[in-house]
Amino acid sequence: DAGVIQSPRHEVTEMGQEVTLRCKPISGHNSLFWYRQTMMRGLELLIYFNNNVPIDDSGMPEDRFSAKMPNASFSTLKIQPSEPRDSAVYFCASSLARQGASTEAFFGQGTRLTVV
Amino acid sequence: AQSVTQPDIHITVSEGASLELRCNYSYGATPYLFWYVQSPGQGLQLLLKYFSGDTLVQGIKGFEAEFKRSQSSFNLRKPSVHWSDAAEYFCAVEDYKLSFGAGTTVTVRA
């Protein structure tokens, strides 16, 4: 398997523009996570999907952020409108969640977003 | 809520010397604990994990970690550091999601 695939790897956009980040999880995994990494706040969980259903979106900063998982092999994180403070590295991770078992999360390479 | 604390922000170690990175967790039940490594510009790679059983866990790249319930700790160790071990290391605790510590940056000097 190619692992978790994120695109684009780098994105530079102007403030106010819409940004869409994409993620293809590992085939067979049933859990998907979006994390954001900044110097100030470290790694923060934004949203967690299980079997394509959003389970915990308490980490989504505000209404400008939205995430979807239309099927088991694809997820998007959208920011509209984008702001300079959204600049960060966004990671997607997937795992196979089983009852009572530890689940190893596999991370993508991340998307480095710069909003100018 | 579960959380982890990594007390050391930055550690510098000489190549060939031993390395120990500290991690303390807060969790009500038996924790699932992980150590991840992140090289510059890269994603996170799992080094090792603790689920249950033997409290000394072996991982990849020669790393090991010891779970100590009495101290709520899960410290990462490597007997002899290589220059390629320079990276940022994250401890994490799982409760369906991973909660990460702030990370420890390791610098290896020749």
PDB file of C-alpha atoms in Angstrom:
ATOM      1  CA  ASP A   1       0.000   0.000   0.000  1.00  0.00           C
ATOM      2  CA  ALA A   2       1.169   3.517  -0.758  1.00  0.00           C
ATOM      3  CA  GLY A   3       0.188   4.790   2.657  1.00  0.00           C
ATOM      4  CA  VAL A   4      -1.961   7.813   3.377  1.00  0.00           C
ATOM      5  CA  ILE A   5      -1.834  10.180   0.434  1.00  0.00           C
ATOM      6  CA  GLN A   6      -2.420  13.890   0.831  1.00  0.00           C
ATOM      7  CA  SER A   7      -2.621  16.554  -1.804  1.00  0.00           C
ATOM      8  CA  PRO A   8      -1.394  19.096  -2.439  1.00  0.00           C
ATOM      9  CA  ARG A   9       1.890  18.962  -0.509  1.00  0.00           C
ATOM     10  CA  HIS A  10       2.141  22.729  -0.522  1.00  0.00           C
ATOM     11  CA  GLU A  11      -0.514  25.373  -0.988  1.00  0.00           C
ATOM     12  CA  VAL A  12      -0.088  29.117  -1.059  1.00  0.00           C
ATOM     13  CA  THR A  13      -3.258  31.142  -1.276  1.00  0.00           C
ATOM     14  CA  GLU A  14      -4.472  34.640  -0.708  1.00  0.00           C
ATOM     15  CA  MET A  15      -6.598  35.587   2.251  1.00  0.00           C
ATOM     16  CA  GLY A  16     -10.257  35.147   1.524  1.00  0.00           C
ATOM     17  CA  GLN A  17      -9.804  32.350  -0.971  1.00  0.00           C
ATOM     18  CA  GLU A  18     -11.237  28.872  -0.570  1.00  0.00           C
ATOM     19  CA  VAL A  19      -8.760  26.093   0.118  1.00  0.00           C
ATOM     20  CA  THR A  20      -9.438  22.373  -0.228  1.00  0.00           C
ATOM     21  CA  LEU A  21      -7.101  19.757   1.162  1.00  0.00           C
ATOM     22  CA  ARG A  22      -7.462  16.145   0.092  1.00  0.00           C
ATOM     23  CA  CYS A  23      -6.725  12.811   1.688  1.00  0.00           C
ATOM     24  CA  LYS A  24      -6.799   9.212   0.538  1.00  0.00           C
ATOM     25  CA  PRO A  25      -6.564   6.872   3.537  1.00  0.00           C
ATOM     26  CA  ILE A  26      -5.049   3.421   3.534  1.00  0.00           C
ATOM     27  CA  SER A  27      -7.365   0.893   1.950  1.00  0.00           C
ATOM     28  CA  GLY A  28      -9.304  -1.067   4.555  1.00  0.00           C
ATOM     29  CA  HIS A  29      -8.916   1.501   7.299  1.00  0.00           C
ATOM     30  CA  ASN A  30     -12.160   2.650   8.880  1.00  0.00           C
ATOM     31  CA  SER A  31     -10.994   5.677  10.862  1.00  0.00           C
ATOM     32  CA  LEU A  32      -9.712   8.946   9.500  1.00  0.00           C
ATOM     33  CA  PHE A  33      -8.316  11.937  11.329  1.00  0.00           C
ATOM     34  CA  TRP A  34      -7.420  15.467  10.334  1.00  0.00           C
ATOM     35  CA  TYR A  35      -4.738  17.144  12.460  1.00  0.00           C
ATOM     36  CA  ARG A  36      -3.251  20.612  12.308  1.00  0.00           C
ATOM     37  CA  GLN A  37       0.324  21.350  13.384  1.00  0.00           C
ATOM     38  CA  THR A  38       1.573  24.796  14.324  1.00  0.00           C
ATOM     39  CA  MET A  39       4.509  26.017  16.343  1.00  0.00           C
ATOM     40  CA  MET A  40       2.254  27.627  18.903  1.00  0.00           C
ATOM     41  CA  ARG A  41      -0.318  24.885  19.417  1.00  0.00           C
ATOM     42  CA  GLY A  42       1.477  21.719  18.370  1.00  0.00           C
ATOM     43  CA  LEU A  43      -0.592  18.865  16.942  1.00  0.00           C
ATOM     44  CA  GLU A  44      -4.306  19.396  17.286  1.00  0.00           C
ATOM     45  CA  LEU A  45      -7.064  17.037  16.246  1.00  0.00           C
ATOM     46  CA  LEU A  46      -9.565  18.816  14.040  1.00  0.00           C
ATOM     47  CA  ILE A  47     -12.014  16.055  13.207  1.00  0.00           C
ATOM     48  CA  TYR A  48     -12.368  12.286  13.412  1.00  0.00           C
ATOM     49  CA  PHE A  49     -14.389  10.066  11.087  1.00  0.00           C
ATOM     50  CA  ASN A  50     -15.344   6.461  11.704  1.00  0.00           C
ATOM     51  CA  ASN A  51     -16.885   4.485   8.843  1.00  0.00           C
ATOM     52  CA  ASN A  52     -17.207   7.774   6.915  1.00  0.00           C
ATOM     53  CA  VAL A  53     -19.275   9.398   9.662  1.00  0.00           C
ATOM     54  CA  PRO A  54     -17.946  12.415  11.598  1.00  0.00           C
ATOM     55  CA  ILE A  55     -17.700  11.328  15.225  1.00  0.00           C
ATOM     56  CA  ASP A  56     -15.855  14.199  16.850  1.00  0.00           C
ATOM     57  CA  ASP A  57     -15.529  17.618  15.240  1.00  0.00           C
ATOM     58  CA  SER A  58     -14.948  19.522  18.460  1.00  0.00           C
ATOM     59  CA  GLY A  59     -11.506  20.542  17.271  1.00  0.00           C
ATOM     60  CA  MET A  60     -12.727  22.331  14.171  1.00  0.00           C
ATOM     61  CA  PRO A  61     -11.795  25.956  14.845  1.00  0.00           C
ATOM     62  CA  GLU A  62     -14.853  27.687  13.441  1.00  0.00           C
ATOM     63  CA  ASP A  63     -17.476  27.603  10.756  1.00  0.00           C
ATOM     64  CA  ARG A  64     -14.931  28.466   8.115  1.00  0.00           C
ATOM     65  CA  PHE A  65     -13.659  24.914   8.402  1.00  0.00           C
ATOM     66  CA  SER A  66     -15.589  21.942   7.065  1.00  0.00           C
ATOM     67  CA  ALA A  67     -14.676  18.327   6.380  1.00  0.00           C
ATOM     68  CA  LYS A  68     -16.333  15.596   4.386  1.00  0.00           C
ATOM     69  CA  MET A  69     -15.795  11.921   3.791  1.00  0.00           C
ATOM     70  CA  PRO A  70     -18.072  10.899   0.928  1.00  0.00           C
ATOM     71  CA  ASN A  71     -16.647   7.380   0.810  1.00  0.00           C
ATOM     72  CA  ALA A  72     -14.107   5.166   2.497  1.00  0.00           C
ATOM     73  CA  SER A  73     -11.293   6.196   0.185  1.00  0.00           C
ATOM     74  CA  PHE A  74     -11.505   9.963   0.166  1.00  0.00           C
ATOM     75  CA  SER A  75     -11.808  12.922   2.508  1.00  0.00           C
ATOM     76  CA  THR A  76     -11.558  16.677   2.134  1.00  0.00           C
ATOM     77  CA  LEU A  77     -10.897  19.533   4.519  1.00  0.00           C
ATOM     78  CA  LYS A  78     -12.113  22.874   3.264  1.00  0.00           C
ATOM     79  CA  ILE A  79     -11.397  26.344   4.572  1.00  0.00           C
ATOM     80  CA  GLN A  80     -13.600  29.122   3.273  1.00  0.00           C
ATOM     81  CA  PRO A  81     -12.662  31.927   3.509  1.00  0.00           C
ATOM     82  CA  SER A  82      -9.041  31.342   4.437  1.00  0.00           C
ATOM     83  CA  GLU A  83      -7.143  33.637   6.814  1.00  0.00           C
ATOM     84  CA  PRO A  84      -3.410  34.086   7.517  1.00  0.00           C
ATOM     85  CA  ARG A  85      -3.825  32.431  10.925  1.00  0.00           C
ATOM     86  CA  ASP A  86      -4.842  29.226   9.153  1.00  0.00           C
ATOM     87  CA  SER A  87      -1.284  28.834   7.934  1.00  0.00           C
ATOM     88  CA  ALA A  88      -0.081  25.480   9.268  1.00  0.00           C
ATOM     89  CA  VAL A  89       0.725  21.939   8.268  1.00  0.00           C
ATOM     90  CA  TYR A  90      -2.385  19.811   7.981  1.00  0.00           C
ATOM     91  CA  PHE A  91      -2.044  16.072   8.441  1.00  0.00           C
ATOM     92  CA  CYS A  92      -4.426  13.325   7.561  1.00  0.00           C
ATOM     93  CA  ALA A  93      -4.124   9.986   9.344  1.00  0.00           C
ATOM     94  CA  SER A  94      -5.988   6.707   9.091  1.00  0.00           C
ATOM     95  CA  SER A  95      -6.265   3.601  11.215  1.00  0.00           C
ATOM     96  CA  LEU A  96      -8.207   0.383  11.579  1.00  0.00           C
ATOM     97  CA  ALA A  97     -10.223   0.770  14.746  1.00  0.00           C
ATOM     98  CA  ARG A  98     -11.175  -2.427  16.504  1.00  0.00           C
ATOM     99  CA  GLN A  99     -13.028  -2.803  19.757  1.00  0.00           C
ATOM    100  CA  GLY A 100     -10.592  -3.181  22.648  1.00  0.00           C
ATOM    101  CA  ALA A 101      -7.467  -3.043  20.535  1.00  0.00           C
ATOM    102  CA  SER A 102      -4.895  -0.334  20.183  1.00  0.00           C
ATOM    103  CA  THR A 103      -4.978   1.283  16.799  1.00  0.00           C
ATOM    104  CA  GLU A 104      -1.882   2.501  15.061  1.00  0.00           C
ATOM    105  CA  ALA A 105      -2.500   5.673  13.110  1.00  0.00           C
ATOM    106  CA  PHE A 106      -0.630   6.108   9.843  1.00  0.00           C
ATOM    107  CA  PHE A 107       0.063   9.669   8.835  1.00  0.00           C
ATOM    108  CA  GLY A 108       0.299  11.278   5.449  1.00  0.00           C
ATOM    109  CA  GLN A 109       3.142  13.614   4.503  1.00  0.00           C
ATOM    110  CA  GLY A 110       1.018  16.630   5.275  1.00  0.00           C
ATOM    111  CA  THR A 111      -0.065  19.727   3.384  1.00  0.00           C
ATOM    112  CA  ARG A 112       1.793  22.909   4.203  1.00  0.00           C
ATOM    113  CA  LEU A 113      -0.699  25.742   3.851  1.00  0.00           C
ATOM    114  CA  THR A 114       0.391  29.348   3.647  1.00  0.00           C
ATOM    115  CA  VAL A 115      -2.253  32.058   3.540  1.00  0.00           C
ATOM    116  CA  VAL A 116      -0.903  35.458   2.561  1.00  0.00           C
TER     117      VAL A 116
ATOM    118  CA  ALA B   1      -9.554  13.765  29.478  1.00  0.00           C
ATOM    119  CA  GLN B   2      -6.374  12.053  28.514  1.00  0.00           C
ATOM    120  CA  SER B   3      -3.188  14.055  28.032  1.00  0.00           C
ATOM    121  CA  VAL B   4       0.552  13.659  27.809  1.00  0.00           C
ATOM    122  CA  THR B   5       3.351  15.935  28.931  1.00  0.00           C
ATOM    123  CA  GLN B   6       6.814  16.016  27.457  1.00  0.00           C
ATOM    124  CA  PRO B   7       8.884  18.087  29.884  1.00  0.00           C
ATOM    125  CA  ASP B   8      11.878  18.583  27.587  1.00  0.00           C
ATOM    126  CA  ILE B   9      11.417  20.903  24.624  1.00  0.00           C
ATOM    127  CA  HIS B  10      14.899  20.406  23.228  1.00  0.00           C
ATOM    128  CA  ILE B  11      17.685  17.904  23.902  1.00  0.00           C
ATOM    129  CA  THR B  12      21.175  17.921  22.442  1.00  0.00           C
ATOM    130  CA  VAL B  13      23.140  14.702  22.499  1.00  0.00           C
ATOM    131  CA  SER B  14      26.475  13.598  21.072  1.00  0.00           C
ATOM    132  CA  GLU B  15      26.542  10.927  18.425  1.00  0.00           C
ATOM    133  CA  GLY B  16      27.065   7.562  20.078  1.00  0.00           C
ATOM    134  CA  ALA B  17      25.734   8.709  23.424  1.00  0.00           C
ATOM    135  CA  SER B  18      22.564   7.412  25.003  1.00  0.00           C
ATOM    136  CA  LEU B  19      19.248   9.229  24.730  1.00  0.00           C
ATOM    137  CA  GLU B  20      16.229   9.315  26.999  1.00  0.00           C
ATOM    138  CA  LEU B  21      13.090  11.314  26.263  1.00  0.00           C
ATOM    139  CA  ARG B  22      10.529  11.760  28.999  1.00  0.00           C
ATOM    140  CA  CYS B  23       6.783  11.385  28.711  1.00  0.00           C
ATOM    141  CA  ASN B  24       4.173  11.554  31.451  1.00  0.00           C
ATOM    142  CA  TYR B  25       0.558  10.704  30.812  1.00  0.00           C
ATOM    143  CA  SER B  26      -2.751  11.377  32.442  1.00  0.00           C
ATOM    144  CA  TYR B  27      -5.421   8.788  31.799  1.00  0.00           C
ATOM    145  CA  GLY B  28      -8.027   7.109  33.944  1.00  0.00           C
ATOM    146  CA  ALA B  29      -7.800   3.594  32.577  1.00  0.00           C
ATOM    147  CA  THR B  30      -5.016   1.486  31.122  1.00  0.00           C
ATOM    148  CA  PRO B  31      -3.525   3.725  28.487  1.00  0.00           C
ATOM    149  CA  TYR B  32      -2.554   2.955  24.940  1.00  0.00           C
ATOM    150  CA  LEU B  33       0.719   4.854  24.513  1.00  0.00           C
ATOM    151  CA  PHE B  34       2.732   5.655  21.437  1.00  0.00           C
ATOM    152  CA  TRP B  35       5.948   7.318  20.397  1.00  0.00           C
ATOM    153  CA  TYR B  36       6.138   8.924  16.970  1.00  0.00           C
ATOM    154  CA  VAL B  37       9.067  10.559  15.216  1.00  0.00           C
ATOM    155  CA  GLN B  38       8.872  13.414  12.730  1.00  0.00           C
ATOM    156  CA  SER B  39      11.766  14.330  10.488  1.00  0.00           C
ATOM    157  CA  PRO B  40      11.788  17.841   9.003  1.00  0.00           C
ATOM    158  CA  GLY B  41       9.143  18.264   6.332  1.00  0.00           C
ATOM    159  CA  GLN B  42       7.816  14.778   6.880  1.00  0.00           C
ATOM    160  CA  GLY B  43       4.808  13.141   8.437  1.00  0.00           C
ATOM    161  CA  LEU B  44       4.832  11.206  11.683  1.00  0.00           C
ATOM    162  CA  GLN B  45       6.222   7.691  11.821  1.00  0.00           C
ATOM    163  CA  LEU B  46       5.382   5.255  14.597  1.00  0.00           C
ATOM    164  CA  LEU B  47       8.399   4.146  16.625  1.00  0.00           C
ATOM    165  CA  LEU B  48       6.623   1.897  19.104  1.00  0.00           C
ATOM    166  CA  LYS B  49       3.453   1.401  21.067  1.00  0.00           C
ATOM    167  CA  TYR B  50       2.321   0.039  24.397  1.00  0.00           C
ATOM    168  CA  PHE B  51      -0.979  -1.692  24.727  1.00  0.00           C
ATOM    169  CA  SER B  52      -0.579  -4.161  27.592  1.00  0.00           C
ATOM    170  CA  GLY B  53       1.717  -6.909  28.799  1.00  0.00           C
ATOM    171  CA  ASP B  54       5.455  -6.491  28.931  1.00  0.00           C
ATOM    172  CA  THR B  55       6.265  -3.002  30.186  1.00  0.00           C
ATOM    173  CA  LEU B  56       9.449  -2.778  28.129  1.00  0.00           C
ATOM    174  CA  VAL B  57       8.544  -2.239  24.502  1.00  0.00           C
ATOM    175  CA  GLN B  58      10.923  -2.559  21.584  1.00  0.00           C
ATOM    176  CA  GLY B  59      10.477  -0.412  18.528  1.00  0.00           C
ATOM    177  CA  ILE B  60      12.072   0.388  15.225  1.00  0.00           C
ATOM    178  CA  LYS B  61      15.461   2.059  14.711  1.00  0.00           C
ATOM    179  CA  GLY B  62      16.813   0.636  17.976  1.00  0.00           C
ATOM    180  CA  PHE B  63      14.406   2.522  20.241  1.00  0.00           C
ATOM    181  CA  GLU B  64      12.718   1.120  23.319  1.00  0.00           C
ATOM    182  CA  ALA B  65      10.299   2.520  25.877  1.00  0.00           C
ATOM    183  CA  GLU B  66       9.352   1.502  29.381  1.00  0.00           C
ATOM    184  CA  PHE B  67       5.843   1.847  30.782  1.00  0.00           C
ATOM    185  CA  LYS B  68       5.779   2.643  34.495  1.00  0.00           C
ATOM    186  CA  ARG B  69       2.278   2.840  35.870  1.00  0.00           C
ATOM    187  CA  SER B  70       3.443   3.985  39.316  1.00  0.00           C
ATOM    188  CA  GLN B  71       5.107   7.017  37.747  1.00  0.00           C
ATOM    189  CA  SER B  72       2.588   7.536  34.918  1.00  0.00           C
ATOM    190  CA  SER B  73       5.532   7.549  32.562  1.00  0.00           C
ATOM    191  CA  PHE B  74       6.450   6.104  29.192  1.00  0.00           C
ATOM    192  CA  ASN B  75      10.033   7.205  28.548  1.00  0.00           C
ATOM    193  CA  LEU B  76      11.773   6.556  25.252  1.00  0.00           C
ATOM    194  CA  ARG B  77      15.393   5.392  25.162  1.00  0.00           C
ATOM    195  CA  LYS B  78      18.126   4.581  22.711  1.00  0.00           C
ATOM    196  CA  PRO B  79      21.517   3.275  23.854  1.00  0.00           C
ATOM    197  CA  SER B  80      23.581   4.869  21.080  1.00  0.00           C
ATOM    198  CA  VAL B  81      22.336   7.764  18.996  1.00  0.00           C
ATOM    199  CA  HIS B  82      23.075   8.164  15.298  1.00  0.00           C
ATOM    200  CA  TRP B  83      23.121  11.479  13.444  1.00  0.00           C
ATOM    201  CA  SER B  84      19.996  10.360  11.583  1.00  0.00           C
ATOM    202  CA  ASP B  85      18.056  10.332  14.868  1.00  0.00           C
ATOM    203  CA  ALA B  86      17.915  14.115  14.826  1.00  0.00           C
ATOM    204  CA  ALA B  87      14.195  14.813  14.628  1.00  0.00           C
ATOM    205  CA  GLU B  88      11.180  15.755  16.697  1.00  0.00           C
ATOM    206  CA  TYR B  89       9.679  13.070  18.900  1.00  0.00           C
ATOM    207  CA  PHE B  90       6.099  12.956  20.059  1.00  0.00           C
ATOM    208  CA  CYS B  91       4.522  10.924  22.815  1.00  0.00           C
ATOM    209  CA  ALA B  92       0.809  10.236  22.435  1.00  0.00           C
ATOM    210  CA  VAL B  93      -2.022   8.597  24.352  1.00  0.00           C
ATOM    211  CA  GLU B  94      -5.006   7.074  22.629  1.00  0.00           C
ATOM    212  CA  ASP B  95      -8.663   7.142  23.503  1.00  0.00           C
ATOM    213  CA  TYR B  96     -10.061   6.449  19.987  1.00  0.00           C
ATOM    214  CA  LYS B  97      -8.053   9.536  18.994  1.00  0.00           C
ATOM    215  CA  LEU B  98      -4.437  10.387  19.585  1.00  0.00           C
ATOM    216  CA  SER B  99      -3.601  13.213  21.967  1.00  0.00           C
ATOM    217  CA  PHE B 100      -0.040  14.354  21.467  1.00  0.00           C
ATOM    218  CA  GLY B 101       2.505  15.941  23.719  1.00  0.00           C
ATOM    219  CA  ALA B 102       4.224  19.137  22.657  1.00  0.00           C
ATOM    220  CA  GLY B 103       7.171  17.231  21.283  1.00  0.00           C
ATOM    221  CA  THR B 104      10.902  17.064  22.022  1.00  0.00           C
ATOM    222  CA  THR B 105      13.385  18.206  19.411  1.00  0.00           C
ATOM    223  CA  VAL B 106      16.562  16.143  19.393  1.00  0.00           C
ATOM    224  CA  THR B 107      19.786  17.601  18.019  1.00  0.00           C
ATOM    225  CA  VAL B 108      22.724  15.266  17.462  1.00  0.00           C
ATOM    226  CA  ARG B 109      26.186  16.753  17.496  1.00  0.00           C
ATOM    227  CA  ALA B 110      29.178  15.070  15.933  1.00  0.00           C
TER     228      ALA B 110
END
